[in-house]
mmCIF file of N, CA and C in Angstrom:
data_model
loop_
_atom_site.group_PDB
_atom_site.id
_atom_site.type_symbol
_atom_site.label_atom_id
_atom_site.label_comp_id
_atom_site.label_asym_id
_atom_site.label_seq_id
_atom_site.Cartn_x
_atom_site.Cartn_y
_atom_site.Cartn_z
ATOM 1 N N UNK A 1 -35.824 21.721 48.877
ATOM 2 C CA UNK A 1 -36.881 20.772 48.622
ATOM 3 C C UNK A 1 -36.552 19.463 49.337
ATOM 4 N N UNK A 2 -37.588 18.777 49.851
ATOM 5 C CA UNK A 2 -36.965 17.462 50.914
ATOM 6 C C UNK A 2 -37.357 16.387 49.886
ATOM 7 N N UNK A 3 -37.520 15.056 50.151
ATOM 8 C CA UNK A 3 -38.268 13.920 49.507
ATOM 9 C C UNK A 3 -39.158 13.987 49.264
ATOM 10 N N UNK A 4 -39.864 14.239 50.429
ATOM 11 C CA UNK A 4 -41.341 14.348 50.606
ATOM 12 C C UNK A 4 -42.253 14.631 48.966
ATOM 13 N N UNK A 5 -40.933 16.395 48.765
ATOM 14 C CA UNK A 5 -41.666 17.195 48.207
ATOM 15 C C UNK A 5 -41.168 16.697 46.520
ATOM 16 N N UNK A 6 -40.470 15.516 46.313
ATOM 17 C CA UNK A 6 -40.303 14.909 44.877
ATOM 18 C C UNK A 6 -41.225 14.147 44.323
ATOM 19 N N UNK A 7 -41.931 14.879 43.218
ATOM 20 C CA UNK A 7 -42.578 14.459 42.145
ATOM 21 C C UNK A 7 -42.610 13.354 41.569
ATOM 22 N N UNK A 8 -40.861 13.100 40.762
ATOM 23 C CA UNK A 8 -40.679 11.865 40.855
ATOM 24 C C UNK A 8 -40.196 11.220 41.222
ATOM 25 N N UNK A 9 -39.947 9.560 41.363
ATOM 26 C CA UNK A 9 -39.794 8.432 41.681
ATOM 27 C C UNK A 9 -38.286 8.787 41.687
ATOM 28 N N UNK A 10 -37.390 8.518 42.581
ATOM 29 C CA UNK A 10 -35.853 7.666 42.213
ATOM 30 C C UNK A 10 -35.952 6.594 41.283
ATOM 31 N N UNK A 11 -35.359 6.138 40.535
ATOM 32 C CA UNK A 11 -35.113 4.964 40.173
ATOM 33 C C UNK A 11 -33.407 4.648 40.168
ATOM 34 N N UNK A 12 -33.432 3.482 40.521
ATOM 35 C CA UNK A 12 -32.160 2.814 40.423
ATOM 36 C C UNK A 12 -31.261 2.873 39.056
ATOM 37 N N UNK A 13 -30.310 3.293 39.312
ATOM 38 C CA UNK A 13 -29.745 3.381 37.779
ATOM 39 C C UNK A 13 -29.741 2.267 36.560
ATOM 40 N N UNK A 14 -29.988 1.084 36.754
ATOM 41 C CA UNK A 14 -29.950 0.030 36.588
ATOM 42 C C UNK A 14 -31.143 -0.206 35.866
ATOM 43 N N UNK A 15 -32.491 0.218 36.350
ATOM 44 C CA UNK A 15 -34.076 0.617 36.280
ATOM 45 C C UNK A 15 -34.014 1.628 34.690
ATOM 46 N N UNK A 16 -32.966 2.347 34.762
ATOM 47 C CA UNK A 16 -33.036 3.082 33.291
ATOM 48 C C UNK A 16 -32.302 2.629 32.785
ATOM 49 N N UNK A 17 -31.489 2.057 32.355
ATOM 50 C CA UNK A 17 -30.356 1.076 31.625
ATOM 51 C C UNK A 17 -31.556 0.257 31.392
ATOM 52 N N UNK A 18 -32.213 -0.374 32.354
ATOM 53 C CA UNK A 18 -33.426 -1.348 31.345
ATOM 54 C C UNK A 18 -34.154 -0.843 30.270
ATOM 55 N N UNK A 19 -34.759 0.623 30.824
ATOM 56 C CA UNK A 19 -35.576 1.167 29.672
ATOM 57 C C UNK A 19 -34.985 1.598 28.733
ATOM 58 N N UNK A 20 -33.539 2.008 28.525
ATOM 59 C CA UNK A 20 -32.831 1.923 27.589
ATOM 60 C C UNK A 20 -32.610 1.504 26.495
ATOM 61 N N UNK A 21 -31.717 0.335 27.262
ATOM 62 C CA UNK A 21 -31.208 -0.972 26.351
ATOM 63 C C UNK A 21 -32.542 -1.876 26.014
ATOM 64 N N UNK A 22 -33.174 -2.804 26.421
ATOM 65 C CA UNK A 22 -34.274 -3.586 26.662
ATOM 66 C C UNK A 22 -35.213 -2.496 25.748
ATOM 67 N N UNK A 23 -35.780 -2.037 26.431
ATOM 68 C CA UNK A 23 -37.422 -1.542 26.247
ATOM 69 C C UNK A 23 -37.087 -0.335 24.317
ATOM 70 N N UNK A 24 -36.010 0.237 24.574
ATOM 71 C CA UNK A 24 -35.982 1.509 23.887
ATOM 72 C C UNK A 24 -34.740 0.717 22.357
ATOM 73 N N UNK A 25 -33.774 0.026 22.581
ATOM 74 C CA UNK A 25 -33.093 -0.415 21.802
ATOM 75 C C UNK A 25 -33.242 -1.883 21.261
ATOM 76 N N UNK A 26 -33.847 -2.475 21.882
ATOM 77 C CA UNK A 26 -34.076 -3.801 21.989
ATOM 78 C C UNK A 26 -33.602 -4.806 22.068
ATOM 79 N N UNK A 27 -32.442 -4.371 22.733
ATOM 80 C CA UNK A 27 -31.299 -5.752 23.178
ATOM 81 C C UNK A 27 -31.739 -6.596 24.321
ATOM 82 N N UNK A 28 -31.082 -7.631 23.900
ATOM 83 C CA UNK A 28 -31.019 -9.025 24.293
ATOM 84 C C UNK A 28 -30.070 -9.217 25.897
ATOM 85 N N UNK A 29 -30.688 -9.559 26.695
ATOM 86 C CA UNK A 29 -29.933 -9.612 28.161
ATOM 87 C C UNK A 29 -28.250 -10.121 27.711
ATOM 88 N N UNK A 30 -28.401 -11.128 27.402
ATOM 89 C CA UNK A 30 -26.927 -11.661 26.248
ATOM 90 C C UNK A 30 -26.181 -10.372 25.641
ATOM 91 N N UNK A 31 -26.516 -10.158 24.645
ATOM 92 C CA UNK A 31 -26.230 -8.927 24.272
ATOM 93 C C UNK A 31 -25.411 -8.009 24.778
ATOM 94 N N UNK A 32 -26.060 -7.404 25.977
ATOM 95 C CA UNK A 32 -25.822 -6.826 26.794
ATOM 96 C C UNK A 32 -24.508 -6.589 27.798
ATOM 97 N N UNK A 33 -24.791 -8.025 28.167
ATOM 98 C CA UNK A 33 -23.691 -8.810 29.174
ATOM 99 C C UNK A 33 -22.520 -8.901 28.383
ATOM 100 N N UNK A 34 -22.509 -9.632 27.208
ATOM 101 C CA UNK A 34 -20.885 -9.273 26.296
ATOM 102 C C UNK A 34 -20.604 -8.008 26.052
ATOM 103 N N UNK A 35 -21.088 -7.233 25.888
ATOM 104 C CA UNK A 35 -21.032 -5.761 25.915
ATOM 105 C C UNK A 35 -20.488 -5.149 27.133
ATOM 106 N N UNK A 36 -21.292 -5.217 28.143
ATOM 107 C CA UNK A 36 -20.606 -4.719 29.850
ATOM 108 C C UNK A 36 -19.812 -5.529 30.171
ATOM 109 N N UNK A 37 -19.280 -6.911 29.828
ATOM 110 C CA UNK A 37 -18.166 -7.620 30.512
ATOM 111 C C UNK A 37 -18.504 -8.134 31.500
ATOM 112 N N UNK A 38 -19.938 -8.839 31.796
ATOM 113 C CA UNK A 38 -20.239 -9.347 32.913
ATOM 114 C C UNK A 38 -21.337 -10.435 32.343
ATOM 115 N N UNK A 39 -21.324 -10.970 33.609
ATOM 116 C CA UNK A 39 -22.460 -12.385 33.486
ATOM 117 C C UNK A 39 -24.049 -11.944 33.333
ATOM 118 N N UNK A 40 -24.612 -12.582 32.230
ATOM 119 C CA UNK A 40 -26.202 -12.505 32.222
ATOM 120 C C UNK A 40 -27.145 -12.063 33.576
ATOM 121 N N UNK A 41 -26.864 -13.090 34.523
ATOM 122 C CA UNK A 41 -27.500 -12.985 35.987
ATOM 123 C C UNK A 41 -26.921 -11.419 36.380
ATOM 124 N N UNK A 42 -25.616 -10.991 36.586
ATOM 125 C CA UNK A 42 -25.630 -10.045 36.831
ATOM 126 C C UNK A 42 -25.969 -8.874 36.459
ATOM 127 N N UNK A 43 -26.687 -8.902 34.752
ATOM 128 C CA UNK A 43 -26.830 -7.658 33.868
ATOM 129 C C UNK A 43 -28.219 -7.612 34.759
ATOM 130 N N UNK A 44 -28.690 -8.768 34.338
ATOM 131 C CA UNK A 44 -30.606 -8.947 35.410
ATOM 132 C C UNK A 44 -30.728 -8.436 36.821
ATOM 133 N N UNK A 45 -29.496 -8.693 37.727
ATOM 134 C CA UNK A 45 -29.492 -7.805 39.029
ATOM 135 C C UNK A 45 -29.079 -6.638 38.440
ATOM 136 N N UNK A 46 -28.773 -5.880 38.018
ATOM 137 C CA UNK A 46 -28.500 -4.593 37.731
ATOM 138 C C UNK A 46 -29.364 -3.826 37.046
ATOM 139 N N UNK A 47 -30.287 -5.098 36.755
ATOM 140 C CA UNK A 47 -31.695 -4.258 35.962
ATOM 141 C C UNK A 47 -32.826 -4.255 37.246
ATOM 142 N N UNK A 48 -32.665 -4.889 37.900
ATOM 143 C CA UNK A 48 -33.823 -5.144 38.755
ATOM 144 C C UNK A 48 -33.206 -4.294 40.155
ATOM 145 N N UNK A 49 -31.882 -3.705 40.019
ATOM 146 C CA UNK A 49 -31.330 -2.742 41.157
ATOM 147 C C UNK A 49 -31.154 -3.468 42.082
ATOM 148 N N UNK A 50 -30.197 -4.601 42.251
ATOM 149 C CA UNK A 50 -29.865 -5.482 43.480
ATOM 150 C C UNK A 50 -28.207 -5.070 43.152
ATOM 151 N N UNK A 51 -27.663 -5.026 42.158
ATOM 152 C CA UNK A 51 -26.386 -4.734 42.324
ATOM 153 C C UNK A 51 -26.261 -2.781 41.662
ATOM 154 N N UNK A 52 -25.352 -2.189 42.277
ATOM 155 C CA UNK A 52 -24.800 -0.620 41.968
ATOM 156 C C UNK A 52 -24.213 -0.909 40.527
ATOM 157 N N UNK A 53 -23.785 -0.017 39.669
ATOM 158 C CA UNK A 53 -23.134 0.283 38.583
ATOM 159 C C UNK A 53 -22.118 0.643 39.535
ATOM 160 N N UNK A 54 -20.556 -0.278 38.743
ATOM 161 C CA UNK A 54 -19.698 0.379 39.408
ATOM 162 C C UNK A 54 -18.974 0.811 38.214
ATOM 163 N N UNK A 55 -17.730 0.928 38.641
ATOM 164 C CA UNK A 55 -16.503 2.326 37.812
ATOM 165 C C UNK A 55 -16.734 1.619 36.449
ATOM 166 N N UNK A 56 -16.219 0.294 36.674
ATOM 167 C CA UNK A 56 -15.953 -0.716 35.547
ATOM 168 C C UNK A 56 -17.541 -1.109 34.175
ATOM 169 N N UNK A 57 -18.335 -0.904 35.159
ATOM 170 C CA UNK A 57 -19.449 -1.195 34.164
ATOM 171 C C UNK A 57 -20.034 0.431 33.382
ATOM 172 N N UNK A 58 -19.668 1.161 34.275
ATOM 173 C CA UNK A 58 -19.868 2.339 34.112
ATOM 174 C C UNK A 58 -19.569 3.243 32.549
ATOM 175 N N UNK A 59 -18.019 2.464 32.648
ATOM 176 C CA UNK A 59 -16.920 2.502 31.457
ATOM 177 C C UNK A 59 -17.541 1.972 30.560
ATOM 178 N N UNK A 60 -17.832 0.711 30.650
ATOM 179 C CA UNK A 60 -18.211 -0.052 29.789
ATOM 180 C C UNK A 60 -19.655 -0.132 29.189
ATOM 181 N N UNK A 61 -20.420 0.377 29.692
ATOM 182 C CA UNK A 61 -22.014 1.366 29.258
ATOM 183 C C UNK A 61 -21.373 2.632 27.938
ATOM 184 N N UNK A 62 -20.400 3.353 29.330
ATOM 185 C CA UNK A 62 -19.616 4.476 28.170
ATOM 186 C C UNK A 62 -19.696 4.512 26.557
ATOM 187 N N UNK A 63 -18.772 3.284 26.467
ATOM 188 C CA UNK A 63 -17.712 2.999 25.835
ATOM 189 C C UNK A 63 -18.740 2.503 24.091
ATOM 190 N N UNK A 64 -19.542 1.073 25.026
ATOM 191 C CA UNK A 64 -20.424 0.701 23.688
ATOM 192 C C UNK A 64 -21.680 1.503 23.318
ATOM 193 N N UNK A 65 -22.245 2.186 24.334
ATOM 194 C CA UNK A 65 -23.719 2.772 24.561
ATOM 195 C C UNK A 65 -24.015 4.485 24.452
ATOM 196 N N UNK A 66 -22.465 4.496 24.414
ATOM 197 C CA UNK A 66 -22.469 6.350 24.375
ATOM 198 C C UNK A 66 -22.736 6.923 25.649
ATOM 199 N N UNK A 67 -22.592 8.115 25.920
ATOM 200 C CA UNK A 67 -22.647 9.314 27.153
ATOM 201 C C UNK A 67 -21.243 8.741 28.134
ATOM 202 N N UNK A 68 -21.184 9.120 29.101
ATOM 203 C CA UNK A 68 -19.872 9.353 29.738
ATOM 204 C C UNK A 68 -19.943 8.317 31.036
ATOM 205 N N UNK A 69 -18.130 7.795 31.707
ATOM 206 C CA UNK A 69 -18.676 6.718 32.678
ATOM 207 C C UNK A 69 -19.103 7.754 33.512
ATOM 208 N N UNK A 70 -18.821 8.882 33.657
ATOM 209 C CA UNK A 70 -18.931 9.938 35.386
ATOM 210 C C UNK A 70 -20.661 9.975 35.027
ATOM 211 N N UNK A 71 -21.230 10.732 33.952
ATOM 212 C CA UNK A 71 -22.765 10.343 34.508
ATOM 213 C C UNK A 71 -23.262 9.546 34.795
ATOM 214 N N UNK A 72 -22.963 7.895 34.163
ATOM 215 C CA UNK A 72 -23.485 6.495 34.819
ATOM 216 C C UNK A 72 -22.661 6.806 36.702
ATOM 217 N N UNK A 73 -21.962 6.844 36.922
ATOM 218 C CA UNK A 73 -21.740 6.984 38.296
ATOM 219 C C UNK A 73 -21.878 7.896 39.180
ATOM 220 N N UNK A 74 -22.646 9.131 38.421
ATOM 221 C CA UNK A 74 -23.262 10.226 39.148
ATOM 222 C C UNK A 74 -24.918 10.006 39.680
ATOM 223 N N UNK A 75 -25.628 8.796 38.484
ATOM 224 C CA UNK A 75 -26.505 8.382 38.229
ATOM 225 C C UNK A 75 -26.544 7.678 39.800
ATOM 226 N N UNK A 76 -25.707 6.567 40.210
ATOM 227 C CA UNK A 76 -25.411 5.415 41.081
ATOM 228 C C UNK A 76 -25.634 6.087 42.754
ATOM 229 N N UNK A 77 -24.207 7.869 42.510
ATOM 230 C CA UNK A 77 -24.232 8.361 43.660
ATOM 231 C C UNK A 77 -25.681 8.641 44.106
ATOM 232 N N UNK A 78 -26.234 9.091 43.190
ATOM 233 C CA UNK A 78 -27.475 10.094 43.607
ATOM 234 C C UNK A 78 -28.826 9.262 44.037
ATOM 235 N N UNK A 79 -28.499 8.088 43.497
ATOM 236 C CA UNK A 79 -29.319 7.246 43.769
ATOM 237 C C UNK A 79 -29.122 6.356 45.326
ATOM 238 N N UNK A 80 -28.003 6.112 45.531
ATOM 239 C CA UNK A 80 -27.236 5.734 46.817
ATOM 240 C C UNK A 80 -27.870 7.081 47.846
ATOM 241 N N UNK A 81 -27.419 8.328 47.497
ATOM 242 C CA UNK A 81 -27.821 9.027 48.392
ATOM 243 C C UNK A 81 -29.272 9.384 49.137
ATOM 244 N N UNK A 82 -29.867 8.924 48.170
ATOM 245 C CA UNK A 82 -31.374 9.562 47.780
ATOM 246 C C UNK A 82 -31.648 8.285 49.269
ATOM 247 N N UNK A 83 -31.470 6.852 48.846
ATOM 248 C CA UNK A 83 -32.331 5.416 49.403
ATOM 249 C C UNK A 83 -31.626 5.636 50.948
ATOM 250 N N UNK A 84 -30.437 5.910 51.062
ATOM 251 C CA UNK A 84 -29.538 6.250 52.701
ATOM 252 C C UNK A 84 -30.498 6.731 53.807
ATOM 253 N N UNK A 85 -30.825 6.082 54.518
ATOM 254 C CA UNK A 85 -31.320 7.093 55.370
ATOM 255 C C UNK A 85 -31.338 7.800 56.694
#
């Protein structure tokens, strides 16, 4: 199957971590950011897909949010691979 022939959308991993956390749990960008170990601005690029999930945030999704860091970073690869062109 090529691109062409995908149904749906890629989204940035970052793009479902919003609908997640935000839309589905109802946390607070704050919230959030003490939780992943990173700055507000950066939780917001990572929602809006300007920055990758890396190892470290990955863990740290893990850790407070449940499911595993390798699917948040399988999430990242596939998405990296998909936009490459």
């Amino acid at each position: 199957m090529t691109d062409k022939n995908r149904k749906m959308k890629i989204l940035h991993p970052g793009k479902i971590l919003h609908m997640e956390l935000i839309d589905g749990r109802k946390l607070s960008i704050e919230e959030i950011a003490e939780a992943l170990k990173i700055a507000p601005h950066s939780v917001e690029n990572l929602f809006e897909g300007l920055i990758p999930i890396s190892s470290e945030i990955a863990m740290n999704i893990a850790s407070n949010y449940g499911g595993s860091s390798d699917h948040f970073m399988r999430l990242q690869k596939n998405y990296d691979l998909t936009i490459t062109p």
